[in-house]
Amino acid sequence: MSFEFLDPTVATSISVPLAKRPLNLNGRVVGLFDNTKEQADIVLEALGEELMRNYGVKEVMTRRGIHYSRPAPRDTVEEMARKCDVVICALGG
Amino acid sequence: MSKELSASSCHEAIEFFYSKPWSDGMPVIPPTKPLVAAMLSGTRRDPSAVIGLVPPNFEALSVQRIAEHAVMAGAKPEYMPVIIGAMQAVLEEKLNMHGVQTTIHGAAPLLIVNGPYAKTIGINGGRGCFGPGFRANTTIGRTVRLILYNVGGGYPSASFSCFGAAIRYAYCIAENEADSPWEPLSVTRGFKADDNVITAVQCDSPQLVHDDANDDPKRLHVSTTDCMASFGGMNAYRATDMVVALAPDIADNFAKAGMSKNEVHKLLIEKAGRRVGDTKRGGLWRIERLNRYVTPVDPNDDSCWIPTIQEPSRLFLVVAGGRPGATTAVMHGWNETTRGVSVKYEV
């Protein structure tokens, strides 16, 4: 005898595999995403300078979210996905 | 339509749920087709109607999914209108459920139910209303939590909540309208007294404040306003919501002194606060965070007063709990991105 019941979960979200990691950053475009929490901008600015100076990064593109408690705007996510080889997110505190 | 699963017995089905991240740690009732159909009889809404998108995965929530989770939580069909109303409020953008689903904090949406239907189905606003022990309160609150888990994907593994919180099992009360000397929260928020309204506010766990030694409002507010201004709560550092629930005996003492609900609301806002010199001794104080306040705060003036309630609309004042009880429950808020939401629901 079997007992039938319903699966209550919703699984239309698609899991996306992690993007392939580049071996180095030479000639790459690196995105820096600031989630707006205090001092994330300071950390990212220093990081961006270091990446340009010592890691051969071609260009750094900085974007800022609306608020750290809100999702990153879709336009920003899509723009960074289109233009950047690598994106680094930072949260302050 | 949901996928059908099978087990050899009801008990095995319950154990199956434990093998998935689908329960809150307590046993769930397996949502069989007959039980879900019976649950759907509690609402006139079409099972395929979508109520909203549940964060953080932003999956669509249908009435059918709500019914499945209501079965799992142990709810009765007549609770469905309240649960649907609760989900409408919880999923409204301005409540920012996404932020609370992923926060380090332990906040949860407190559901406050007003209107005659709460009484009809037995949502407790009186003695012991925060529980445990009351089926409607517990299972309505639990249904919301299970939906936030299974439809939103806000499992503990996805949440960053440092401690979690007991209020994340269930956080649902009625206002004790029968024992209140004043108009209910729903009326304060612009609805009619006989409207069925549910209000969701992102809140911390209740802090209970006791005062059986005073009936003069000048002294009666002191323990409450001190707790409201506590450096342990988020309201000391930013403009956010707060719920204060006065027990009927406390509300009566204010009313006997001739105070309206609006006057008590004003008194609490006027008296709850800290000065800059006190606030900057530690806690979350930081110069670059001053933009989280709405009122002007001069960091160089130690005497500058920082009101705990930064905007009057952020204090939700209700009467709840039983008699006797010289107690007030203070529920601190979360952050500046949320605003409490009230929804009139159809029965």
XYZ file of C-alpha atoms in Angstrom:
440
model
C 0.000 0.000 0.000
C 1.342 3.403 -0.834
C 0.669 6.807 0.640
C 0.530 9.592 -1.980
C 1.293 13.234 -1.214
C 2.327 16.397 -3.042
C 5.793 17.901 -3.362
C 5.335 21.403 -1.891
C 8.484 22.930 -3.337
C 8.749 25.151 -6.358
C 11.714 24.521 -8.552
C 11.477 26.757 -11.561
C 14.630 28.618 -10.452
C 17.502 27.482 -12.581
C 20.810 26.735 -10.939
C 23.565 28.236 -13.028
C 27.015 26.655 -12.791
C 29.821 28.930 -11.671
C 31.560 30.707 -14.535
C 34.985 29.402 -15.484
C 37.674 31.229 -13.535
C 40.388 32.982 -15.602
C 43.945 31.913 -14.781
C 45.053 35.522 -14.538
C 43.634 39.013 -14.928
C 45.942 40.181 -17.703
C 44.027 42.385 -20.145
C 40.720 41.651 -18.441
C 37.861 43.973 -17.535
C 37.119 43.706 -13.827
C 33.809 44.897 -12.367
C 33.667 46.114 -8.776
C 30.216 46.042 -7.162
C 29.672 48.089 -4.015
C 26.611 46.934 -2.018
C 26.431 50.416 -0.346
C 27.415 49.299 3.137
C 29.856 51.735 4.694
C 33.472 51.537 3.518
C 32.839 48.988 0.762
C 33.670 51.829 -1.644
C 36.995 52.466 0.088
C 37.966 48.775 -0.050
C 36.964 48.492 -3.703
C 38.753 51.657 -4.751
C 42.003 50.421 -3.202
C 41.499 46.995 -4.754
C 40.828 48.469 -8.199
C 44.043 50.538 -8.066
C 46.033 47.483 -7.015
C 44.556 45.339 -9.796
C 45.392 47.973 -12.433
C 48.911 48.551 -11.069
C 50.108 45.009 -10.410
C 47.811 42.524 -12.150
C 47.604 43.868 -15.706
C 43.895 44.583 -15.521
C 42.838 46.523 -18.622
C 39.874 48.310 -17.115
C 37.980 48.561 -13.858
C 34.248 49.222 -13.926
C 32.656 50.290 -10.637
C 28.934 50.102 -9.937
C 26.920 50.679 -6.773
C 23.704 48.983 -5.582
C 20.607 50.730 -4.234
C 20.900 49.447 -0.680
C 22.644 46.459 0.861
C 19.285 45.035 1.916
C 17.936 45.095 -1.614
C 18.887 42.968 -4.625
C 21.312 44.466 -7.111
C 19.348 46.184 -9.910
C 18.809 43.829 -12.837
C 20.157 46.417 -15.316
C 23.390 46.618 -13.348
C 23.722 42.827 -13.163
C 23.141 42.491 -16.895
C 25.499 45.327 -17.787
C 28.278 43.848 -15.638
C 27.667 40.364 -17.053
C 27.954 41.801 -20.572
C 31.003 44.010 -20.119
C 33.126 42.356 -17.428
C 35.297 39.227 -17.425
C 35.313 39.125 -13.627
C 33.145 40.864 -11.023
C 34.103 41.354 -7.395
C 31.395 42.223 -4.878
C 32.188 43.910 -1.610
C 30.156 44.663 1.442
C 31.341 47.054 4.059
C 30.451 47.357 7.688
C 0.170 21.073 -10.693
C 2.484 19.874 -7.968
C 4.442 16.689 -8.426
C 3.024 13.652 -6.617
C 5.292 11.631 -4.351
C 4.657 8.393 -2.541
C 5.729 6.670 0.659
C 4.733 3.411 2.319
C 2.855 5.155 5.152
C 1.921 8.542 6.546
C 4.699 8.219 9.102
C 7.228 7.477 6.388
C 5.998 10.529 4.475
C 6.595 12.672 7.571
C 10.102 11.231 7.817
C 10.603 11.921 4.111
C 9.976 15.606 4.808
C 12.722 15.468 7.414
C 15.099 14.142 4.791
C 14.539 17.377 2.817
C 14.927 20.963 3.981
C 11.124 21.300 3.839
C 10.147 21.517 7.477
C 10.851 23.940 10.303
C 12.114 21.090 12.456
C 8.703 19.984 13.645
C 6.660 17.262 11.944
C 4.539 18.377 9.008
C 1.266 16.890 7.860
C 1.899 15.408 4.404
C -0.144 17.400 1.870
C -2.294 14.721 0.281
C -4.631 15.608 -2.574
C -7.823 15.233 -0.455
C -6.412 17.397 2.362
C -5.282 20.091 -0.092
C -8.672 20.025 -1.814
C -10.372 20.452 1.578
C -8.017 23.346 2.388
C -8.893 25.028 -0.913
C -12.570 24.908 0.079
C -11.705 27.604 2.638
C -11.225 30.235 -0.070
C -13.117 31.434 -3.107
C -9.838 32.255 -4.847
C -8.872 30.267 -7.942
C -6.140 27.737 -7.016
C -4.045 28.913 -9.952
C -4.224 32.610 -8.963
C -0.769 34.009 -8.221
C -0.519 36.073 -5.021
C 3.035 37.299 -5.575
C 6.698 36.367 -5.910
C 8.472 34.972 -2.851
C 12.056 36.115 -2.274
C 14.931 35.419 -2.343
C 14.273 33.116 -5.338
C 11.243 35.183 -6.425
C 9.184 32.115 -7.211
C 5.471 32.549 -7.967
C 3.129 31.771 -5.083
C -0.221 30.336 -6.167
C -3.264 29.748 -3.974
C -2.682 26.010 -4.561
C 0.831 26.300 -3.031
C -0.566 28.219 -0.101
C -3.111 25.442 0.525
C -0.396 22.759 0.418
C 1.648 24.625 3.023
C -1.423 25.338 5.142
C -2.023 21.560 5.283
C 1.610 20.967 6.211
C 1.379 23.540 9.024
C -1.790 22.025 10.509
C -4.105 24.911 9.566
C -7.863 24.642 9.050
C -9.619 25.588 5.775
C -11.256 28.605 7.408
C -7.795 30.081 8.063
C -7.127 30.373 4.329
C -8.445 33.941 3.882
C -6.115 35.171 6.656
C -3.149 33.247 5.275
C -3.738 34.648 1.778
C -4.027 38.164 3.252
C -0.844 37.575 5.248
C 1.066 36.530 2.141
C -0.215 39.571 0.238
C 1.145 41.802 2.999
C 4.412 39.891 3.369
C 5.128 39.998 -0.359
C 4.437 43.692 -0.801
C 7.627 45.340 -1.993
C 7.753 47.995 0.705
C 7.943 45.382 3.504
C 11.225 44.186 1.941
C 10.856 40.489 2.749
C 13.842 39.875 0.506
C 16.071 41.775 2.902
C 14.792 39.907 5.955
C 15.067 36.527 4.203
C 18.794 37.166 3.810
C 19.694 39.339 6.810
C 22.189 38.602 9.578
C 19.508 39.854 11.984
C 16.785 37.596 13.436
C 13.751 39.695 12.497
C 10.506 38.190 11.204
C 7.262 39.676 9.918
C 4.907 40.077 12.864
C 1.320 39.541 11.696
C -1.337 41.546 13.554
C -4.915 40.633 12.650
C -7.840 43.039 13.152
C -11.538 42.723 12.483
C -14.374 40.290 13.226
C -13.056 37.295 11.278
C -10.058 36.930 13.611
C -12.517 36.271 16.444
C -14.616 33.899 14.306
C -11.676 31.599 13.660
C -10.099 31.991 17.094
C -6.914 33.999 16.519
C -5.861 34.854 20.045
C -5.111 38.464 20.957
C -5.537 37.898 24.676
C -3.762 35.834 27.316
C -0.659 34.162 25.961
C -1.218 35.469 22.434
C 2.408 35.050 21.383
C 2.015 31.387 22.235
C 2.478 28.565 22.444
C -0.914 26.913 22.580
C -3.228 28.487 20.018
C -3.852 26.638 16.800
C -4.877 29.593 14.629
C -1.944 31.791 15.727
C 0.560 28.959 15.440
C -0.525 27.426 12.167
C -1.188 30.672 10.299
C 2.260 31.890 11.330
C 3.803 28.520 10.540
C 2.238 28.415 7.075
C 3.868 31.757 6.263
C 7.245 30.468 7.452
C 7.012 27.221 5.475
C 6.159 29.215 2.332
C 9.147 31.502 2.938
C 11.212 28.296 3.098
C 9.883 26.152 0.302
C 8.604 28.644 -2.219
C 11.060 31.478 -1.523
C 14.057 29.271 -0.825
C 14.824 31.130 2.401
C 16.095 28.037 4.204
C 18.486 28.561 7.117
C 21.301 27.524 4.775
C 20.426 30.440 2.462
C 19.749 32.930 5.247
C 22.582 34.705 7.006
C 20.702 35.000 10.292
C 23.335 34.691 12.995
C 21.064 33.288 15.700
C 17.738 32.663 13.974
C 14.819 33.336 16.326
C 11.883 31.537 17.942
C 9.578 34.092 16.263
C 10.569 32.553 12.929
C 8.437 29.483 13.732
C 5.275 31.571 13.968
C 4.625 35.257 14.723
C 0.906 35.963 14.505
C -1.506 37.613 16.937
C -4.861 39.334 16.872
C -5.274 42.717 18.487
C -7.300 42.427 21.718
C -10.027 44.727 20.424
C -12.580 43.625 23.037
C -10.382 44.725 25.947
C -8.973 47.867 24.358
C -10.181 51.295 25.474
C -9.294 52.681 22.042
C -9.824 52.147 18.339
C -7.899 49.222 16.800
C -4.741 49.505 14.714
C -6.713 48.927 11.508
C -8.801 52.042 12.161
C -5.693 54.069 13.005
C -4.380 52.941 9.625
C -7.456 54.143 7.757
C -9.711 51.079 7.595
C -13.219 50.638 8.990
C -13.685 48.875 12.350
C -15.542 45.955 10.750
C -12.972 45.483 7.958
C -10.830 42.359 8.186
C -7.265 43.645 8.071
C -3.865 42.073 8.514
C -0.766 44.138 9.201
C 2.789 42.851 8.729
C 5.720 44.604 10.395
C 9.340 43.399 10.336
C 10.148 42.982 14.021
C 12.573 41.589 16.511
C 11.371 39.237 19.286
C 9.101 40.792 21.944
C 10.879 42.400 24.893
C 8.542 42.258 27.879
C 8.447 45.336 30.085
C 6.741 45.168 33.469
C 5.268 47.956 35.581
C 2.740 47.198 38.310
C 3.859 50.137 40.421
C 2.510 53.095 38.447
C -0.704 54.380 36.961
C 0.299 58.003 36.374
C 1.246 58.334 32.671
C 4.251 60.456 33.660
C 5.772 57.366 35.301
C 3.919 54.623 33.462
C 5.696 55.258 30.155
C 9.213 55.155 31.641
C 10.074 51.434 31.484
C 8.468 51.135 28.061
C 10.187 54.149 26.511
C 13.514 53.081 28.038
C 13.147 49.658 26.433
C 12.117 51.261 23.127
C 15.332 53.308 23.182
C 17.526 50.333 24.131
C 20.892 50.145 22.392
C 20.122 46.467 21.856
C 17.411 47.381 19.359
C 17.932 48.640 15.824
C 15.663 51.670 16.340
C 18.369 53.467 18.353
C 20.496 53.732 15.225
C 18.135 54.245 12.306
C 14.642 55.118 11.125
C 12.709 51.885 11.216
C 9.411 50.428 12.412
C 8.469 49.297 15.911
C 5.420 47.613 17.405
C 4.423 48.336 21.000
C 1.677 46.122 22.438
C 0.143 47.390 25.666
C -1.624 44.876 27.882
C -5.254 45.879 28.566
C -4.474 46.860 32.187
C -1.693 49.198 31.039
C -3.872 50.682 28.286
C -6.657 51.214 30.836
C -4.344 53.163 33.124
C -3.476 55.538 30.291
C -7.152 55.794 29.316
C -8.284 56.427 32.912
C -5.884 59.378 32.965
C -7.895 60.722 30.032
C -5.451 59.839 27.276
C -6.553 58.864 23.776
C -4.614 56.318 21.773
C -3.157 59.129 19.694
C -1.966 60.919 22.842
C -0.241 57.772 24.140
C 1.334 57.315 20.694
C 2.657 60.899 20.896
C 3.883 60.424 24.483
C 5.897 57.309 23.590
C 7.447 59.079 20.586
C 8.287 62.137 22.664
C 9.894 60.219 25.546
C 11.772 57.384 23.784
C 15.211 58.472 22.713
C 18.862 58.922 23.591
C 21.255 61.825 23.414
C 24.204 61.839 21.015
C 26.710 61.769 23.889
C 25.130 58.575 25.193
C 24.652 56.941 21.785
C 28.191 57.450 20.572
C 29.700 55.471 23.462
C 29.436 52.293 21.373
C 26.908 50.077 19.610
C 26.183 50.621 15.930
C 27.021 54.335 16.118
C 29.274 55.468 13.309
C 29.604 58.913 11.710
C 29.055 57.595 8.190
C 25.780 56.010 9.299
C 24.087 59.266 10.284
C 22.125 59.173 7.020
C 20.126 56.275 8.501
C 18.360 58.813 10.711
C 15.616 61.071 9.432
C 15.804 63.704 12.179
C 18.877 65.979 12.182
C 21.646 64.482 14.333
C 24.663 66.657 15.191
C 27.520 64.300 16.143
C 29.388 67.194 17.753
C 26.555 68.102 20.110
C 26.403 65.558 22.928
C 23.068 67.006 24.086
C 21.409 66.481 20.693
C 18.307 64.284 21.162
C 17.811 61.294 18.859
C 14.183 60.160 18.876
C 13.892 56.352 18.812
C 10.819 56.663 16.616
C 12.157 58.751 13.784
C 8.795 59.176 12.047
C 5.369 58.829 13.782
C 4.089 56.383 11.133
C 6.806 53.940 12.185
C 5.289 53.262 15.614
C 2.507 50.648 15.513
C 0.602 50.816 18.808
C -1.781 47.972 19.707
C -3.499 46.450 22.732
C -2.856 42.736 23.246
C -2.381 40.168 25.984
C -4.654 39.289 28.883
C -5.741 40.499 32.295
C -4.218 40.652 34.802
C -0.940 41.775 33.313
C 0.985 44.962 33.937
C 3.088 44.215 30.907
C 4.046 45.843 27.630
C 5.652 44.014 24.707
C 8.163 46.098 22.771
C 9.124 44.754 19.369
C 12.073 46.610 17.930
C 12.367 46.885 14.183
C 14.871 45.944 11.539
C 16.154 48.548 9.094
C 15.289 51.648 7.112
C 14.317 49.785 3.926
C 11.120 48.312 5.372
C 7.677 49.787 5.981
C 4.837 47.948 7.718
C 2.024 46.926 5.375
C -1.718 46.609 6.073
C -3.988 44.618 3.784
C -7.768 44.304 3.886
C -8.544 40.670 3.176
C -11.701 39.093 1.790
C -13.478 36.352 3.714
